[in-house]
Short mmCIF file of C-alpha atoms in Angstrom, two decimals:
data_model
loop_
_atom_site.label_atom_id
_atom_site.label_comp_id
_atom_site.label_asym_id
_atom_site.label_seq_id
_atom_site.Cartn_x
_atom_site.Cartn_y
_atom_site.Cartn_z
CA UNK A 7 9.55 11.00 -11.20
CA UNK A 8 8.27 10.47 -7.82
CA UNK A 9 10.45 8.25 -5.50
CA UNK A 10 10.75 6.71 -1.47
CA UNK A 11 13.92 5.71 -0.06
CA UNK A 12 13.58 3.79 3.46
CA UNK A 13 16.08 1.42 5.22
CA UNK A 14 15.37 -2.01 3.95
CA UNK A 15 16.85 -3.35 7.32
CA UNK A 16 15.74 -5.84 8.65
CA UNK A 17 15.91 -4.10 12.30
CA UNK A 18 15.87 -6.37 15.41
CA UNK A 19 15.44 -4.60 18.18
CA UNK A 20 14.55 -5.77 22.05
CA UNK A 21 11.34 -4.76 23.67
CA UNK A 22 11.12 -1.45 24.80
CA UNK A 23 14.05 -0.10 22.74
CA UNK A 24 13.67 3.46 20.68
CA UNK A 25 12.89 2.58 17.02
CA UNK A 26 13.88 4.92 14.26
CA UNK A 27 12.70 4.31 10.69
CA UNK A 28 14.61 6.48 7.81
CA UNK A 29 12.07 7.42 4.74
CA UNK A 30 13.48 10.36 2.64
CA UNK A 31 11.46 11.14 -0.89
CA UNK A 32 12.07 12.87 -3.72
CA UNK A 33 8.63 14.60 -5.49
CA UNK A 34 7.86 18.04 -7.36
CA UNK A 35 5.80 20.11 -5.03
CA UNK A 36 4.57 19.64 -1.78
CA UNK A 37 3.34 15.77 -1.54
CA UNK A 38 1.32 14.15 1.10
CA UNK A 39 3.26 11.54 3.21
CA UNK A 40 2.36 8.13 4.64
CA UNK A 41 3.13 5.79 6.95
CA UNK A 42 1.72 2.14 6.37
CA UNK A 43 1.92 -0.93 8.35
CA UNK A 44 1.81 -4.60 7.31
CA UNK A 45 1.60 -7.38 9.59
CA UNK A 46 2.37 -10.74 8.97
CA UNK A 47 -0.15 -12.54 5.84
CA UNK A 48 -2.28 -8.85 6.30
CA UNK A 49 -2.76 -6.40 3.69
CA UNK A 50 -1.61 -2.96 4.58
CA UNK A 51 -3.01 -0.24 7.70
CA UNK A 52 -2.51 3.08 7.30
CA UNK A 53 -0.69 4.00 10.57
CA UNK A 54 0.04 8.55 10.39
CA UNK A 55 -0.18 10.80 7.59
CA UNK A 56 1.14 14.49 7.58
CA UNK A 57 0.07 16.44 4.16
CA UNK A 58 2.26 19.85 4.98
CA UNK A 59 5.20 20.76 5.75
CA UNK A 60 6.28 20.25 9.57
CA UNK A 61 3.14 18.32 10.06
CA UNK A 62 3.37 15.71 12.63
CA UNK A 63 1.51 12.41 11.65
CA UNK A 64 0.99 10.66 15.17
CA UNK A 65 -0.95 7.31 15.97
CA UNK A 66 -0.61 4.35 18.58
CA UNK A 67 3.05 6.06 19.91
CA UNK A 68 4.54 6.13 16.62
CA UNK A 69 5.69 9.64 14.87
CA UNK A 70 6.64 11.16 11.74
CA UNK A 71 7.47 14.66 11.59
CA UNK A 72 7.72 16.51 7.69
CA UNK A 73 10.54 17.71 6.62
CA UNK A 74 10.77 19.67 3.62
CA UNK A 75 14.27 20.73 4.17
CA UNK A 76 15.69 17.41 4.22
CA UNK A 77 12.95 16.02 2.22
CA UNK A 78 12.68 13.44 5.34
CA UNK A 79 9.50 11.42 6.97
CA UNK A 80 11.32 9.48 9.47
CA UNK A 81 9.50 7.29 11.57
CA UNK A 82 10.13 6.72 15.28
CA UNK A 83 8.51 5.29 18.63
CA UNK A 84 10.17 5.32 22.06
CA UNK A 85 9.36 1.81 23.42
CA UNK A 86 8.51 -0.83 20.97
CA UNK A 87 6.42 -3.68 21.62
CA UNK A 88 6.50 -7.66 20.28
CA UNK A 89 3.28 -6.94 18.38
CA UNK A 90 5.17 -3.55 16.77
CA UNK A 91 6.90 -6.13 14.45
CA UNK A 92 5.58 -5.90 11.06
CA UNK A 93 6.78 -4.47 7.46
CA UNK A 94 6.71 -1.13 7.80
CA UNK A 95 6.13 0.90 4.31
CA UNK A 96 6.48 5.22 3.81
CA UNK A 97 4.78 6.36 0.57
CA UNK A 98 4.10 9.47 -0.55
CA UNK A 99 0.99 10.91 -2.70
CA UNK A 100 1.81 13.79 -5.49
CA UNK A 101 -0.37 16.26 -5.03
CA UNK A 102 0.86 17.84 -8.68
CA UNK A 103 -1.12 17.32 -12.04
CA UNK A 104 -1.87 13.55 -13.20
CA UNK A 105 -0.02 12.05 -10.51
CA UNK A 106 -2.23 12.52 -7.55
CA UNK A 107 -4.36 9.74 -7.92
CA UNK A 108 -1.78 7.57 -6.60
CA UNK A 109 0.99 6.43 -3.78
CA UNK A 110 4.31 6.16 -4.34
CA UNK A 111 5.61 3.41 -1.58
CA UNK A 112 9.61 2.95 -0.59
CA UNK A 113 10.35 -1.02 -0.63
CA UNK A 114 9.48 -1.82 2.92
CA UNK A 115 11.20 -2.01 6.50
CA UNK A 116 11.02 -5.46 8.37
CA UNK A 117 10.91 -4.75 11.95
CA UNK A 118 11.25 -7.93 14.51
CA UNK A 119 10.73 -6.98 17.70
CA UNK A 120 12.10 -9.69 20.39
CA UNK A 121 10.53 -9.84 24.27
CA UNK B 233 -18.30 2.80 7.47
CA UNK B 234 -16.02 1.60 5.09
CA UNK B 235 -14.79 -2.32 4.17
CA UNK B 236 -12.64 -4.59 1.79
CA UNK B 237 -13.21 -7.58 0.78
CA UNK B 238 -11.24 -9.40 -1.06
CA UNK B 239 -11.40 -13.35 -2.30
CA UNK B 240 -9.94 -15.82 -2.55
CA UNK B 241 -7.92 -15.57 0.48
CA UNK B 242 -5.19 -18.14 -1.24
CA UNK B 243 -5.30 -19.80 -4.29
CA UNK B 244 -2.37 -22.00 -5.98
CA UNK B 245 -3.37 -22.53 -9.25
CA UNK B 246 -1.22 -24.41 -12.49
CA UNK B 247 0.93 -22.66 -14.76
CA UNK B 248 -1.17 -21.55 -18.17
CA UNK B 249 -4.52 -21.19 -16.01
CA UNK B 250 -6.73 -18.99 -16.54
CA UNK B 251 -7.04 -16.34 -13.25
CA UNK B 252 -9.72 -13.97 -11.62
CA UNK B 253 -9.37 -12.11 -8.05
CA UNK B 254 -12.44 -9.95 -6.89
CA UNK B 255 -12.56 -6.92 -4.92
CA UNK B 256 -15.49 -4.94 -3.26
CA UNK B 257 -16.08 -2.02 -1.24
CA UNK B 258 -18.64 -1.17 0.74
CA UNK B 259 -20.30 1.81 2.50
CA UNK B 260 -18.79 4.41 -0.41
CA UNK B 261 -19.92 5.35 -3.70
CA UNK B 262 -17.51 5.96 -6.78
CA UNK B 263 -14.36 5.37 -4.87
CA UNK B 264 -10.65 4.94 -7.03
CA UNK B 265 -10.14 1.31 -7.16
CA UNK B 266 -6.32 -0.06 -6.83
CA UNK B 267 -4.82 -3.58 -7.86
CA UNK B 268 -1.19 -3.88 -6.20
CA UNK B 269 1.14 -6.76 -6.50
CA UNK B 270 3.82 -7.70 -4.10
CA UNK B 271 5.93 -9.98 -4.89
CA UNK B 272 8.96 -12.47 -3.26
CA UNK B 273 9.40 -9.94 -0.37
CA UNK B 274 7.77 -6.60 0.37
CA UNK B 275 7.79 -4.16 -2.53
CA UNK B 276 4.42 -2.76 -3.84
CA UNK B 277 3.52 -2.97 -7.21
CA UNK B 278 1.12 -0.58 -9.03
CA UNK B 279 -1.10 -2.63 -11.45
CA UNK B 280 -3.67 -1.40 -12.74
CA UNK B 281 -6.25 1.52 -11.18
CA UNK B 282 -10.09 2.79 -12.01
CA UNK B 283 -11.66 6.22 -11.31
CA UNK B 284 -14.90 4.87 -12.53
CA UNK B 285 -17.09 2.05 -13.84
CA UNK B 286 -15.45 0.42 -16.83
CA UNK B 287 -12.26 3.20 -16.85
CA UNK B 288 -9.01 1.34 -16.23
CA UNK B 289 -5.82 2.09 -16.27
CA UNK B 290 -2.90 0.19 -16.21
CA UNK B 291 0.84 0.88 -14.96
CA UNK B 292 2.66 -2.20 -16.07
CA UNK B 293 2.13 -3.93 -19.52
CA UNK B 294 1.89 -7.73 -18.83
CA UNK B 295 -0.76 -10.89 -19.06
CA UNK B 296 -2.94 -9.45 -16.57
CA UNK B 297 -6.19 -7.10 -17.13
CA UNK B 298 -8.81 -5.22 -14.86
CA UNK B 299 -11.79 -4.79 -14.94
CA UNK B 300 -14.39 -2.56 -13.39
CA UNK B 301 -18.04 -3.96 -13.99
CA UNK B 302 -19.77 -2.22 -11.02
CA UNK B 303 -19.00 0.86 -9.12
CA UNK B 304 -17.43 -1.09 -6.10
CA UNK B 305 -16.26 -4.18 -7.88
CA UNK B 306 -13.06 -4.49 -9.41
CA UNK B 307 -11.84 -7.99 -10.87
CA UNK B 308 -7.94 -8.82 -11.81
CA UNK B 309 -8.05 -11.34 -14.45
CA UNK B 310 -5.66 -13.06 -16.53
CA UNK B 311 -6.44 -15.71 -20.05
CA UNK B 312 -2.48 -17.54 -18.70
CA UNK B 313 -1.11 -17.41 -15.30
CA UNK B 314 2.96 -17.35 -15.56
CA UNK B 315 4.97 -18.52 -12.91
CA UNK B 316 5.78 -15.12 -12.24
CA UNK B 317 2.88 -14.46 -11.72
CA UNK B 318 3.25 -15.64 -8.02
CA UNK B 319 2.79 -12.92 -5.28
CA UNK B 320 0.37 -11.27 -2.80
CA UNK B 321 -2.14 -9.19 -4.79
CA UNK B 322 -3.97 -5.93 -2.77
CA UNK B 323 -6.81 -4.06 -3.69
CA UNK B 324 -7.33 -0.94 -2.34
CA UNK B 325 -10.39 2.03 -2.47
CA UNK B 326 -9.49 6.09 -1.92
CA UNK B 327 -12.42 8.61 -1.78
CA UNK B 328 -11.55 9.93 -4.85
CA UNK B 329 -9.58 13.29 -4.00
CA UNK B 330 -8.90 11.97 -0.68
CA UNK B 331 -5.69 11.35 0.65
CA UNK B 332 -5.11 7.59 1.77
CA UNK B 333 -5.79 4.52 0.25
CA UNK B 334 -7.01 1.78 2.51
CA UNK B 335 -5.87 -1.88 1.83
CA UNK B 336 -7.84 -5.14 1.60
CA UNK B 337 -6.71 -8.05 3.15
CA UNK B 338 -5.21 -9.70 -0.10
CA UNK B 339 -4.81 -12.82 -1.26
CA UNK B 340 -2.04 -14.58 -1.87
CA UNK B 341 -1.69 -16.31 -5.25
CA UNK B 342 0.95 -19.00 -5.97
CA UNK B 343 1.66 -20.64 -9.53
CA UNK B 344 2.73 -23.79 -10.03
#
């Protein structure tokens, strides 16, 4: 079946440092890929998407770039901010027979971000 | 456009209680309806999910049921809360054939 393997961290990181995020997936065909944010007591945000291959999902200086080759959706930003930390989740959405009506989410990345 | 609701916000309720969490959307018709659980940290859960009024379907056998009496309105119930029962439920919408589902703000249940 479908599955999302992220670094659980947490990562602690100092303002303005370069974040990286690891998501790699495993899923028949060519699935759609997520990034979602959670802040603290908050449901989740949808922060980039990318549905094709080498795609670049982009949104408030975060990217993800998708990679079938390495079956990657890594996500990155080159100066984080105090109000970047959050649980950050990559999921990925089947676009094959009866399993597109749903995501399949890795377990989560707790970011801290100190000024 | 497009919003969540979900209530309660919290609720602690007794072990053996009966439960019910409500969800609506507005500003879409016919949208899939999602019921997520995380629980003691940050894993997602896939509960239960509708394509339609009254069609449910659920991912996880356990004491909790959906239901979907309205086109935007989807209700997570249960007859006996168990103590692991405890978590942060979500409800989400997705156009249906869309792409992304968007999240309500949850609510966080705790049982005692």
């Amino acid at each position: 079946g479908d599955s999302v393997t992220q670094m659980e961290g947490p990562v602690t990181l100092s303002e303005e440092a370069f974040l990286t995020i690891n998501c790699t997936y495993t899923a028949t065909g060519y699935p759609s890929l997520f990034w979602y944010v959670q802040y603290p007591g908050e449901g989740l945000q949808l922060l980039l998407k990318a549905t094709k291959a080498d795609d670049k999902g982009s949104n408030k200086g975060f990217e993800a770039t998708y990679r079938k080759e390495t079956t990657s959706f890594h996500l990155e930003k080159g100066s984080v901010q105090v109000s970047d930390s959050a649980v950050y989740f990559c999921a990925l959405r089947s676009n094959s027979g009866g399993s597109n009506y749903k995501l399949t989410f890795g377990k989560g990345t707790l970011l801290t971000v100190n000024p | 456009s497009q919003t969540i609701h979900q209530w309660p916000a919290t609720l602690v309720q007794p072990v053996g209680s009966p439960l019910s969490l409500e969800c609506t959307v507005e500003g879409t018709s016919n949208p899939n309806l999602y019921w997520y659980r995380q629980a003691a940290g940050r894993g997602l859960q896939l509960l239960f999910y509708s394509v339609g009024i009254g069609q449910i379907s659920s991912e996880v056998p356990q004491n909790l049921s959906a239901s979907r009496p309205q086109d935007r309105q989807f209700i997570l119930s249960s007859k006996k809360l168990l103590l692991s029962d405890s978590g942060f439920y979500l409800c989400a919408w997705r156009v249906q054939g869309g792409y992304e589902q968007y999240f309500g703000p949850g609510t966080r249940l705790t049982v005692t």
